[in-house]
Amino acid sequence: MNTSHKRLLLTAALTALLGACATVPQGPPPEVVRLQSDLDRLHSDPRIAANAGAELGNADAAVDVLARNSRSLDADSYQQGVYIADHLIRIAEASALARFEEERGAQLGAERERLLARASMTEERTVVTEVRREHPVRTDTGELVPQARAELMSMQNQLPGVESRLDARGLVIRLGDFMFEPGQAMLTGSAQQSLDGVARVLNSDTDAGITIEGFGGPMALARANAVRDYLDARGVDISRIDARSVTRRDIAMADGDRRVDIVIRSEYR
Amino acid sequence: MRSFCFVLVAALAMSGAAHAVDRDGAQLELAQAINAVQAAERDDAARYARADLDESHAMLASAQAASDHRDWTGLAMYSERAKVSADLASARSRQHRAEAATAEIERSVDSLRAQLPNGGAP
């Protein structure tokens, strides 16, 4: 075999090799690469890595099986694998972030308790007495407000950290949907902490009337009653409390607006 | 979160026996999917993870249609999809509620710090 023949054979062999390389795909399919990239992102997120439960392990295992078998699976099984692995990754992310927020909420709850303890020592001595001394209270526009309004403002000042506002109905304390267990009338720990403060204020002014209004959904009345019962258990005279549900027919209400309002009315109204 | 049926399906497919998903196994998958969807509904997923809950309902309907045609492989696959979609709806609902509750407490803490001398520092 002369040199030109050898070169020809070598060129043919290289061409065949390159052709084979071009037709056999290398590495995992793009969907699997994306899933692996999503997993890497989860593992590198400290909020998720620190709160990863079994869900992240399940997602790791599913992507691993898919990566190892993707070339040999039929189309239906491969698509099923991608669907399941993708969902397991998103479940792992949501579960870990939920745990992260729950832990952060617990830490903030402890901080709130500490601050409330400090506030109860200082504000009862200063804010309340100042409001009473400054009767009658003026609004921002300089107009005198009724004594009733001043009393309610005094109560509001004793409830730092509780979502409340003064409106035509009185002092309104709002408990959002997330203050109750999902789809239930059971109060969360956070809601109970808020209501402990509300009960303290109501027990210090036994003349104020109380209406508890549940809004939205079949749980509205049950949730209003749960709040009433909790206040009753904290020493608030139940005969002062009127609990009821408010329906869309009663007022204009945003779709899905689920909450409980505690409306405190002063005796002066 | 138990969702390794797909591993089984993959193994069966590789061995050329994907058609061998039996009726009992498929109906067990369906029962687990229904439980997961009901759990998501109890977790208020209709409010916080509507798209994922809707997807789980759609997959459940496809699974039941496959069952009507005695397509056990289809029943198992759609049931598994319904289950993971429902599990995702539950997880996202839990995440949303945790974020909302923490945000409320955080507002309270900020409000208290603003009112106390020295920001309430110990």
PDB file of C-alpha atoms in Angstrom, chain B:
ATOM      1  CA  MET B   1     -43.746  12.987  49.143  1.00  0.00           C
ATOM      2  CA  ARG B   2     -43.807   9.529  47.667  1.00  0.00           C
ATOM      3  CA  SER B   3     -43.558   9.718  43.910  1.00  0.00           C
ATOM      4  CA  PHE B   4     -41.275   7.082  42.618  1.00  0.00           C
ATOM      5  CA  CYS B   5     -43.805   5.304  40.462  1.00  0.00           C
ATOM      6  CA  PHE B   6     -42.182   7.014  37.515  1.00  0.00           C
ATOM      7  CA  VAL B   7     -39.004   5.111  38.363  1.00  0.00           C
ATOM      8  CA  LEU B   8     -41.041   1.943  38.137  1.00  0.00           C
ATOM      9  CA  VAL B   9     -42.596   3.047  34.854  1.00  0.00           C
ATOM     10  CA  ALA B  10     -39.137   3.828  33.515  1.00  0.00           C
ATOM     11  CA  ALA B  11     -37.820   0.441  34.573  1.00  0.00           C
ATOM     12  CA  LEU B  12     -40.771  -1.287  32.973  1.00  0.00           C
ATOM     13  CA  ALA B  13     -40.354   0.676  29.770  1.00  0.00           C
ATOM     14  CA  MET B  14     -36.692  -0.262  29.575  1.00  0.00           C
ATOM     15  CA  SER B  15     -37.534  -3.897  30.016  1.00  0.00           C
ATOM     16  CA  GLY B  16     -40.173  -3.647  27.306  1.00  0.00           C
ATOM     17  CA  ALA B  17     -42.951  -4.361  29.765  1.00  0.00           C
ATOM     18  CA  ALA B  18     -44.612  -0.970  30.153  1.00  0.00           C
ATOM     19  CA  HIS B  19     -47.900  -2.544  29.134  1.00  0.00           C
ATOM     20  CA  ALA B  20     -47.695  -4.690  32.252  1.00  0.00           C
ATOM     21  CA  VAL B  21     -48.991  -1.968  34.650  1.00  0.00           C
ATOM     22  CA  ASP B  22     -51.816  -3.904  36.262  1.00  0.00           C
ATOM     23  CA  ARG B  23     -55.248  -2.743  37.216  1.00  0.00           C
ATOM     24  CA  ASP B  24     -54.721  -2.996  40.975  1.00  0.00           C
ATOM     25  CA  GLY B  25     -51.505  -0.986  40.874  1.00  0.00           C
ATOM     26  CA  ALA B  26     -53.071   1.669  38.688  1.00  0.00           C
ATOM     27  CA  GLN B  27     -56.125   1.980  40.914  1.00  0.00           C
ATOM     28  CA  LEU B  28     -53.899   2.324  43.953  1.00  0.00           C
ATOM     29  CA  GLU B  29     -52.204   5.242  42.172  1.00  0.00           C
ATOM     30  CA  LEU B  30     -55.631   6.744  41.507  1.00  0.00           C
ATOM     31  CA  ALA B  31     -56.650   6.419  45.173  1.00  0.00           C
ATOM     32  CA  GLN B  32     -53.443   8.147  46.262  1.00  0.00           C
ATOM     33  CA  ALA B  33     -54.022  10.916  43.725  1.00  0.00           C
ATOM     34  CA  ILE B  34     -57.568  11.502  44.989  1.00  0.00           C
ATOM     35  CA  ASN B  35     -56.259  11.700  48.575  1.00  0.00           C
ATOM     36  CA  ALA B  36     -53.612  14.212  47.524  1.00  0.00           C
ATOM     37  CA  VAL B  37     -56.159  16.396  45.714  1.00  0.00           C
ATOM     38  CA  GLN B  38     -58.470  16.351  48.730  1.00  0.00           C
ATOM     39  CA  ALA B  39     -55.552  17.287  50.988  1.00  0.00           C
ATOM     40  CA  ALA B  40     -54.686  20.212  48.690  1.00  0.00           C
ATOM     41  CA  GLU B  41     -58.287  21.418  48.851  1.00  0.00           C
ATOM     42  CA  ARG B  42     -58.174  21.256  52.659  1.00  0.00           C
ATOM     43  CA  ASP B  43     -54.934  23.264  52.524  1.00  0.00           C
ATOM     44  CA  ASP B  44     -56.845  26.064  50.803  1.00  0.00           C
ATOM     45  CA  ALA B  45     -54.991  25.550  47.533  1.00  0.00           C
ATOM     46  CA  ALA B  46     -58.035  26.884  45.668  1.00  0.00           C
ATOM     47  CA  ARG B  47     -57.122  30.237  47.140  1.00  0.00           C
ATOM     48  CA  TYR B  48     -53.338  30.160  47.161  1.00  0.00           C
ATOM     49  CA  ALA B  49     -52.320  27.766  44.358  1.00  0.00           C
ATOM     50  CA  ARG B  50     -55.259  27.751  41.987  1.00  0.00           C
ATOM     51  CA  ALA B  51     -53.308  26.869  38.807  1.00  0.00           C
ATOM     52  CA  ASP B  52     -51.659  23.811  40.350  1.00  0.00           C
ATOM     53  CA  LEU B  53     -54.925  22.612  41.875  1.00  0.00           C
ATOM     54  CA  ASP B  54     -56.693  23.051  38.519  1.00  0.00           C
ATOM     55  CA  GLU B  55     -53.959  21.023  36.848  1.00  0.00           C
ATOM     56  CA  SER B  56     -54.365  18.228  39.379  1.00  0.00           C
ATOM     57  CA  HIS B  57     -58.122  18.180  38.718  1.00  0.00           C
ATOM     58  CA  ALA B  58     -57.500  18.007  34.955  1.00  0.00           C
ATOM     59  CA  MET B  59     -55.050  15.120  35.398  1.00  0.00           C
ATOM     60  CA  LEU B  60     -57.510  13.341  37.656  1.00  0.00           C
ATOM     61  CA  ALA B  61     -60.200  13.677  34.960  1.00  0.00           C
ATOM     62  CA  SER B  62     -57.784  12.228  32.374  1.00  0.00           C
ATOM     63  CA  ALA B  63     -56.976   9.369  34.747  1.00  0.00           C
ATOM     64  CA  GLN B  64     -60.630   8.574  35.209  1.00  0.00           C
ATOM     65  CA  ALA B  65     -61.168   8.667  31.437  1.00  0.00           C
ATOM     66  CA  ALA B  66     -58.259   6.227  31.012  1.00  0.00           C
ATOM     67  CA  SER B  67     -59.851   4.001  33.636  1.00  0.00           C
ATOM     68  CA  ASP B  68     -63.128   4.028  31.698  1.00  0.00           C
ATOM     69  CA  HIS B  69     -61.177   2.687  28.685  1.00  0.00           C
ATOM     70  CA  ARG B  70     -59.412   0.084  30.837  1.00  0.00           C
ATOM     71  CA  ASP B  71     -56.112   1.750  29.940  1.00  0.00           C
ATOM     72  CA  TRP B  72     -54.228   0.906  33.132  1.00  0.00           C
ATOM     73  CA  THR B  73     -50.937   2.409  32.013  1.00  0.00           C
ATOM     74  CA  GLY B  74     -52.683   5.698  31.204  1.00  0.00           C
ATOM     75  CA  LEU B  75     -54.551   5.522  34.505  1.00  0.00           C
ATOM     76  CA  ALA B  76     -51.292   5.075  36.440  1.00  0.00           C
ATOM     77  CA  MET B  77     -49.475   7.857  34.588  1.00  0.00           C
ATOM     78  CA  TYR B  78     -52.270  10.433  34.848  1.00  0.00           C
ATOM     79  CA  SER B  79     -52.864   9.517  38.487  1.00  0.00           C
ATOM     80  CA  GLU B  80     -49.224  10.089  39.266  1.00  0.00           C
ATOM     81  CA  ARG B  81     -49.343  13.456  37.535  1.00  0.00           C
ATOM     82  CA  ALA B  82     -52.490  14.385  39.478  1.00  0.00           C
ATOM     83  CA  LYS B  83     -50.764  13.452  42.722  1.00  0.00           C
ATOM     84  CA  VAL B  84     -47.609  15.506  42.171  1.00  0.00           C
ATOM     85  CA  SER B  85     -49.659  18.477  40.964  1.00  0.00           C
ATOM     86  CA  ALA B  86     -51.794  18.284  44.103  1.00  0.00           C
ATOM     87  CA  ASP B  87     -48.692  17.923  46.295  1.00  0.00           C
ATOM     88  CA  LEU B  88     -47.260  21.005  44.615  1.00  0.00           C
ATOM     89  CA  ALA B  89     -50.512  22.913  45.239  1.00  0.00           C
ATOM     90  CA  SER B  90     -50.340  21.983  48.933  1.00  0.00           C
ATOM     91  CA  ALA B  91     -46.685  22.998  49.198  1.00  0.00           C
ATOM     92  CA  ARG B  92     -47.277  26.347  47.510  1.00  0.00           C
ATOM     93  CA  SER B  93     -50.323  27.011  49.680  1.00  0.00           C
ATOM     94  CA  ARG B  94     -48.240  26.338  52.776  1.00  0.00           C
ATOM     95  CA  GLN B  95     -45.479  28.615  51.468  1.00  0.00           C
ATOM     96  CA  HIS B  96     -47.908  31.449  50.728  1.00  0.00           C
ATOM     97  CA  ARG B  97     -49.538  31.216  54.142  1.00  0.00           C
ATOM     98  CA  ALA B  98     -46.178  31.130  55.910  1.00  0.00           C
ATOM     99  CA  GLU B  99     -45.024  34.207  53.994  1.00  0.00           C
ATOM    100  CA  ALA B 100     -48.241  36.102  54.777  1.00  0.00           C
ATOM    101  CA  ALA B 101     -48.146  35.228  58.478  1.00  0.00           C
ATOM    102  CA  THR B 102     -44.470  36.163  58.769  1.00  0.00           C
ATOM    103  CA  ALA B 103     -45.036  39.447  56.943  1.00  0.00           C
ATOM    104  CA  GLU B 104     -47.800  40.300  59.420  1.00  0.00           C
ATOM    105  CA  ILE B 105     -45.560  39.569  62.399  1.00  0.00           C
ATOM    106  CA  GLU B 106     -42.733  41.530  60.793  1.00  0.00           C
ATOM    107  CA  ARG B 107     -45.005  44.564  60.409  1.00  0.00           C
ATOM    108  CA  SER B 108     -45.905  44.245  64.086  1.00  0.00           C
ATOM    109  CA  VAL B 109     -42.259  44.084  65.109  1.00  0.00           C
ATOM    110  CA  ASP B 110     -41.369  47.100  62.938  1.00  0.00           C
ATOM    111  CA  SER B 111     -44.292  49.025  64.431  1.00  0.00           C
ATOM    112  CA  LEU B 112     -43.237  48.176  67.970  1.00  0.00           C
ATOM    113  CA  ARG B 113     -39.602  49.098  67.323  1.00  0.00           C
ATOM    114  CA  ALA B 114     -40.699  52.448  65.901  1.00  0.00           C
ATOM    115  CA  GLN B 115     -42.686  53.202  69.045  1.00  0.00           C
ATOM    116  CA  LEU B 116     -40.181  52.102  71.665  1.00  0.00           C
ATOM    117  CA  PRO B 117     -37.178  54.126  72.815  1.00  0.00           C
ATOM    118  CA  ASN B 118     -33.933  53.014  71.088  1.00  0.00           C
ATOM    119  CA  GLY B 119     -35.963  50.821  68.753  1.00  0.00           C
ATOM    120  CA  GLY B 120     -36.695  48.463  71.635  1.00  0.00           C
ATOM    121  CA  ALA B 121     -33.057  47.374  71.860  1.00  0.00           C
ATOM    122  CA  PRO B 122     -32.478  45.041  74.844  1.00  0.00           C
TER     123      PRO B 122
END
